[in-house]
Coordinates of C-alpha atoms in Angstrom, one line a residue:
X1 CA 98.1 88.5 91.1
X2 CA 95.6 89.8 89.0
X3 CA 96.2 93.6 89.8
X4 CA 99.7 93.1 89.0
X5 CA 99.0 94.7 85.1
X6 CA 96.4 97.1 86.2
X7 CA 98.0 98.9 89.0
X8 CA 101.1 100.2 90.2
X9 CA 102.7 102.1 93.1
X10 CA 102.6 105.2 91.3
X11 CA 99.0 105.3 91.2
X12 CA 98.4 106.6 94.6
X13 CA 99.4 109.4 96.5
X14 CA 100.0 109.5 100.3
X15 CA 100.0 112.4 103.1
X16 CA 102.0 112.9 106.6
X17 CA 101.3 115.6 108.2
X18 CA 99.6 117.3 105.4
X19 CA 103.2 117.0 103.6
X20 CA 103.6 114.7 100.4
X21 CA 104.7 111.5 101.4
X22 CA 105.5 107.6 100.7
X23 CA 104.7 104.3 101.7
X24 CA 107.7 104.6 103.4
X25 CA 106.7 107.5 106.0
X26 CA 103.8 105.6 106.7
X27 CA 105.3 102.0 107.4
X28 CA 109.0 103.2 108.1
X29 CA 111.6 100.7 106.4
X30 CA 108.8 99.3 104.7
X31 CA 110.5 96.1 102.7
X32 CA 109.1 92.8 100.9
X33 CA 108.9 91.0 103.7
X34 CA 106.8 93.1 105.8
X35 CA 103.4 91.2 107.1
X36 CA 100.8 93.4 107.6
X37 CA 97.9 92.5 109.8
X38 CA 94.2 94.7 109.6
X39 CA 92.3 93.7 111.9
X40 CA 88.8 93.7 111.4
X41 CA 85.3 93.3 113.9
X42 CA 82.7 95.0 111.5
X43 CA 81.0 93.5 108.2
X44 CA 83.0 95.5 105.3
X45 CA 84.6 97.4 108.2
X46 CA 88.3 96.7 106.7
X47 CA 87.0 98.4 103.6
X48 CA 87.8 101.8 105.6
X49 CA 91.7 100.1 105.1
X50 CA 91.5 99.4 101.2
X51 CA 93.5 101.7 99.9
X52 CA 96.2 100.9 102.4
X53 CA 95.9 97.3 101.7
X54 CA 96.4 98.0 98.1
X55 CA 98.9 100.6 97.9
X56 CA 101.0 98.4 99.9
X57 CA 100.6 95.9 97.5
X58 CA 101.2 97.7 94.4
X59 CA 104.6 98.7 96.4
X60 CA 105.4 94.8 97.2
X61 CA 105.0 93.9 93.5
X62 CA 107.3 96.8 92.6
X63 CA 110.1 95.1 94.3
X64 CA 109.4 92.1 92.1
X65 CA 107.4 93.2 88.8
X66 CA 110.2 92.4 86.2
X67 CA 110.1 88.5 87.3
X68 CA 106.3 88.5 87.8
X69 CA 103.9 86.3 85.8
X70 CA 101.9 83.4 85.7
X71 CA 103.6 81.8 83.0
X72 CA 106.2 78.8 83.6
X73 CA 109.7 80.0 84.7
X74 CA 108.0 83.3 85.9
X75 CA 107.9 84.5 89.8
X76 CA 104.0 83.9 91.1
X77 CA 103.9 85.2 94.3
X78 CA 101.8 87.3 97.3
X79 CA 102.7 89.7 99.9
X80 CA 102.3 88.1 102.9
X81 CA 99.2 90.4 104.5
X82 CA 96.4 89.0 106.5
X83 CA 92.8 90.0 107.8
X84 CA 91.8 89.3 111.3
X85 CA 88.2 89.0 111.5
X86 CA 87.3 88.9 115.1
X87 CA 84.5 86.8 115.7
X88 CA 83.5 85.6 112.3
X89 CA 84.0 86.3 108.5
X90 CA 83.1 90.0 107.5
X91 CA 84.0 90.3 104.2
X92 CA 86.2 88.3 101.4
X93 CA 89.5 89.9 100.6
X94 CA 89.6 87.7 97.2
X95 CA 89.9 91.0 94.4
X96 CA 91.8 92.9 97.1
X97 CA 94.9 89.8 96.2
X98 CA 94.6 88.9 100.2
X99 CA 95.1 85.4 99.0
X100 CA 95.3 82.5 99.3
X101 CA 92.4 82.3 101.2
X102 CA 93.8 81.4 104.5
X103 CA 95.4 84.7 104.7
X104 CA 91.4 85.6 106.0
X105 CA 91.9 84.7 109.6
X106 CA 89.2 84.0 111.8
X107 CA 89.6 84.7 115.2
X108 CA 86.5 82.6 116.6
X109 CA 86.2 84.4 120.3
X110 CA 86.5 87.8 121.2
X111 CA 89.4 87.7 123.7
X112 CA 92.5 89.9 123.5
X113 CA 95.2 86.8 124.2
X114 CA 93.8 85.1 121.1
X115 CA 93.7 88.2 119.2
X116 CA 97.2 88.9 119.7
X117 CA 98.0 85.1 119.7
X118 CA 96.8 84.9 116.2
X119 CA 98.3 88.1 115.1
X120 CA 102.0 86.4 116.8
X121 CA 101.3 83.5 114.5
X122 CA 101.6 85.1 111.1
X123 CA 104.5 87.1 112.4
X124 CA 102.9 90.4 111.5
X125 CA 105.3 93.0 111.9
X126 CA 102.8 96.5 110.7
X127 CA 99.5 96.2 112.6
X128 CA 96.3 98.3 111.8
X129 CA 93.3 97.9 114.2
X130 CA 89.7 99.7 114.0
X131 CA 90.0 103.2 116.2
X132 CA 88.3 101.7 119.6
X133 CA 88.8 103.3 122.7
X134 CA 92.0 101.2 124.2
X135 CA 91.3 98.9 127.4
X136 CA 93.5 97.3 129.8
X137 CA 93.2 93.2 128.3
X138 CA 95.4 90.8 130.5
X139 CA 97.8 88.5 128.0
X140 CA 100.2 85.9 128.8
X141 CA 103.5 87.4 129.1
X142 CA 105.7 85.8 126.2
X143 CA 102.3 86.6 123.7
X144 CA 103.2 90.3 124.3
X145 CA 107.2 89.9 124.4
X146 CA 106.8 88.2 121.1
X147 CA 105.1 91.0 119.7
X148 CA 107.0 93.8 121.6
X149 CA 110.1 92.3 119.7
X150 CA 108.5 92.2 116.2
X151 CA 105.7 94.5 115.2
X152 CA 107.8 98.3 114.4
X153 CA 104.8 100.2 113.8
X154 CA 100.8 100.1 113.9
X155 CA 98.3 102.6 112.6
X156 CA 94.4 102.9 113.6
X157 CA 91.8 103.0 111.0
X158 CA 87.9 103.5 110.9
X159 CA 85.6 101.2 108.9
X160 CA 84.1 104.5 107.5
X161 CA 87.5 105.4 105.7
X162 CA 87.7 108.8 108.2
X163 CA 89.9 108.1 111.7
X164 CA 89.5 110.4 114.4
X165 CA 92.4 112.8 114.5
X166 CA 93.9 111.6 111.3
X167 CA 97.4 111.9 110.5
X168 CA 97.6 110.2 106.9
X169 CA 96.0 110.4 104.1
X170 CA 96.2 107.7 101.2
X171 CA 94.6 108.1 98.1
X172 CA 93.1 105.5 95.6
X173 CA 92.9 104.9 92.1
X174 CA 89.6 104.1 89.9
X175 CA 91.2 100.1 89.7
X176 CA 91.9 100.4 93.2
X177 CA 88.6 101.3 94.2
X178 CA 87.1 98.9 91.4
X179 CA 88.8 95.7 93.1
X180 CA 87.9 97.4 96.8
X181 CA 84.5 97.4 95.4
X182 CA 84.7 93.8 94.1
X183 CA 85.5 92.1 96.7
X184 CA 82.4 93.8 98.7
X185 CA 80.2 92.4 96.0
X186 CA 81.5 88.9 96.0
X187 CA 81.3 89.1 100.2
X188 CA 78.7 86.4 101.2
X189 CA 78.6 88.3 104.8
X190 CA 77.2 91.6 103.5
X191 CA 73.3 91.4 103.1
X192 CA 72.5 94.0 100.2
X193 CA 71.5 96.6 102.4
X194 CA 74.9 97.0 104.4
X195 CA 76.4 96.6 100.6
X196 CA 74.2 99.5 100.0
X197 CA 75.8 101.7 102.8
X198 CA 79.3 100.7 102.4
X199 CA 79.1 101.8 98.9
X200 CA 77.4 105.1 100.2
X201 CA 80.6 105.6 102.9
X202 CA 82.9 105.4 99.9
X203 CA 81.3 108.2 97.7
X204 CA 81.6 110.2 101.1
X205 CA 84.8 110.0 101.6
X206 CA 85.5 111.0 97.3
X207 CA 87.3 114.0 96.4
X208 CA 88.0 115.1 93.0
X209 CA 87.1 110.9 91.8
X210 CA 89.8 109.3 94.4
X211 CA 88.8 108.0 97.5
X212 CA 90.5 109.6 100.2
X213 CA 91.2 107.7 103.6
X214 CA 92.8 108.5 106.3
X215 CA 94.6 106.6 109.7
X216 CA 96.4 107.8 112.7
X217 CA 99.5 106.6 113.8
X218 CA 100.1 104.7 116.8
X219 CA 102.4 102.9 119.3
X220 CA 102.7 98.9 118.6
X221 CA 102.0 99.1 122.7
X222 CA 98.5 101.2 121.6
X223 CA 97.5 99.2 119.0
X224 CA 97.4 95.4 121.3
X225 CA 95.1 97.7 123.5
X226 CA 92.4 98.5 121.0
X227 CA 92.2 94.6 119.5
X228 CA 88.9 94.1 121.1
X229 CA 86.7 96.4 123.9
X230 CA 86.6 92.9 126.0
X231 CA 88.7 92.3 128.7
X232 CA 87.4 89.5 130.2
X233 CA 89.8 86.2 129.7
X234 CA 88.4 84.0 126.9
X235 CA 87.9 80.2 127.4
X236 CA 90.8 78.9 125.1
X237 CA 93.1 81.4 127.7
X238 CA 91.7 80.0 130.5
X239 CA 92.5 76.9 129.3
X240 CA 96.6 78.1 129.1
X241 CA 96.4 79.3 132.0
X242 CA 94.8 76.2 134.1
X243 CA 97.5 74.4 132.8
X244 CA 100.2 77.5 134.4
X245 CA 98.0 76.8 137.6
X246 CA 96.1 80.0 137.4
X247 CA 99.8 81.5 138.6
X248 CA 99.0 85.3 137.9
X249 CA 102.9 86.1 137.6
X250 CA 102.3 84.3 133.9
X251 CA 100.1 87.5 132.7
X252 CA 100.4 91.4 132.1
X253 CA 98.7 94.0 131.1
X254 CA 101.0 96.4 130.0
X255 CA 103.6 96.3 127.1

C-alpha cells in the first residue's frame, strides 16, 4: 500500500474513442471487487499495461482511502489483480502494489486450458492479454463456461505501450511511472540490456511528460483466443482428459 499517499485516481486521464473518459468506460461497472487478470509472455512485456494496472488501483483505494493505513485499527488491504506470466517469471510486480507475491502467477506450460484454467482460479472477472493474432485452442468445456459466466469485459494490450488499432488511451503520472519504473529495476528476469530497451519504449510512447498507452477493446470470447499462439493440448490437459477417456464431447473450441 505504499502508493496509497502518493497517488490517487485523479492523477490520470483516460480516452474512448478519442472522448474524455473514466475508468468506468473502460471496465464498465468497474467496483472493488473486480479481479483483473494481465496476462503476460514477454520479459517487462506487462509494462506496456502499467498505467492500467495502476490507475485501477488508485480507483480501488478510492473506494476505501478514509479507512486505509497501516496502523492498528486501520483497513490494510490490496485489490485483488494478478499477472499471468506464461511460461516463467518476466518481471516483479512488487512497486506496482501487485502483492502479496503470489498474486505473480506462473503458468509453467504454454497451453491454452491451463492458461484459462489459472485465469478461472483467481476468479478474474476484467482480462487483458498481449495483442496476438487469436487461434482456435481446444479447452475443456466447463473451463470456458466458468469463464463465459464471469469475465464482463477484456482489453488487448502491447508490451510496447502502443496496441494495434487502439481504442483507449490512459495516461500516467511522474509517481505512476516512477513505481512502473521500479519495479523493472528490482526485476531479477530483465538482464540490463532489455532494462535498457524497456526504458527506451517508455520515453517513446511520452507526450508532454505522461506516458501515454493505449489498448483495444475486446470480446471476453476474443480475449481466451489470444492467451497463447499454441494450440497443441499441453501435458497437464492431457492428463484431464485421459482420465474423461479421451471422450472429445468433453472439449470446444469456441465460446
Amino acid at each position: 500500500m505504499h502508493t496509497v499517499n502518493s497517488m490517487c485516481y485523479k492523477d490520470y486521464k483516460f480516452e474512448v474513442d478519442g472522448r474524455k473518459a473514466g475508468i468506468d468506460d473502460i471496465f464498465p461497472g468497474f467496483n472493488p471487487n473486480d479481479r483483473i487478470g494481465i496476462v503476460t509472455r514477454t520479459p517487462g512485456g506487462s509494462m506496456g499495461a502499467g498505467n492500467l494496472i495502476m490507475s485501477a488501483l488508485t480507483s480501488f483505494y478510492d473506494f476505501y482511502r478514509p479507512e486505509l493505513g497501516d496502523e492498528p485499527g486501520k483497513l490494510r488491504i490490496y485489490p485483488e489483480y494478478f499477472v499471468f506470466h506464461v511460461g516463467q517469471r518476466h518481471m516483479n510486480h512488487t512497486m506496482m502494489d501487485i502483492w502479496p507475491p503470489h498474486k505473480d502467477v506462473i503458468v509453467e506450460e504454454d497451453d491454452p486450458e491451463e492458461i484459462l484454467a489459472s485465469i478461472n482460479d483467481r476468479g478474474i472477472t476484467r482480462l487483458v492479454v498481449e495483442d496476438i493474432t487469436p487461434t482456435e485452442p481446444t479447452f475443456l468445456r466447463e473451463t470456458i463456461s466458468s469463464a463465459k459466466r464471469r469475465i464482463v469485459s477484456a482489453l488487448a494490450y502491447n508490451p510496447t505501450g502502443r496496441v494495434n488499432q487502439g481504442d483507449i488511451k490512459v495516461m500516467g503520472c511522474a509517481e505512476s511511472e516512477k513505481n512502473i519504473l521500479a519495479s523493472m529495476n528490482m526485476s531479477e528476469e530483465i538482464s540490463e540490456e532489455l532494462r535498457a530497451q524497456l526504458k527506451i519504449n517508455r520515453e517513446n510512447i511520452t507526450v508532454d511528460n505522461c506516458v501515454v498507452e493505449t489498448y483495444r477493446r475486446i470480446e471476453p470470447s476474443q480475449a481466451v483466443h489470444m492467451l497463447t499462439e499454441f494450440t497443441k493440448v499441453g501435458s497437464k490437459t492431457s492428463s484431464y482428459l485421459e482420465v474423461l477417456e479421451n471422450n472429445d464431447k468433453y472439449l470446444t473450441k469456441s465460446w
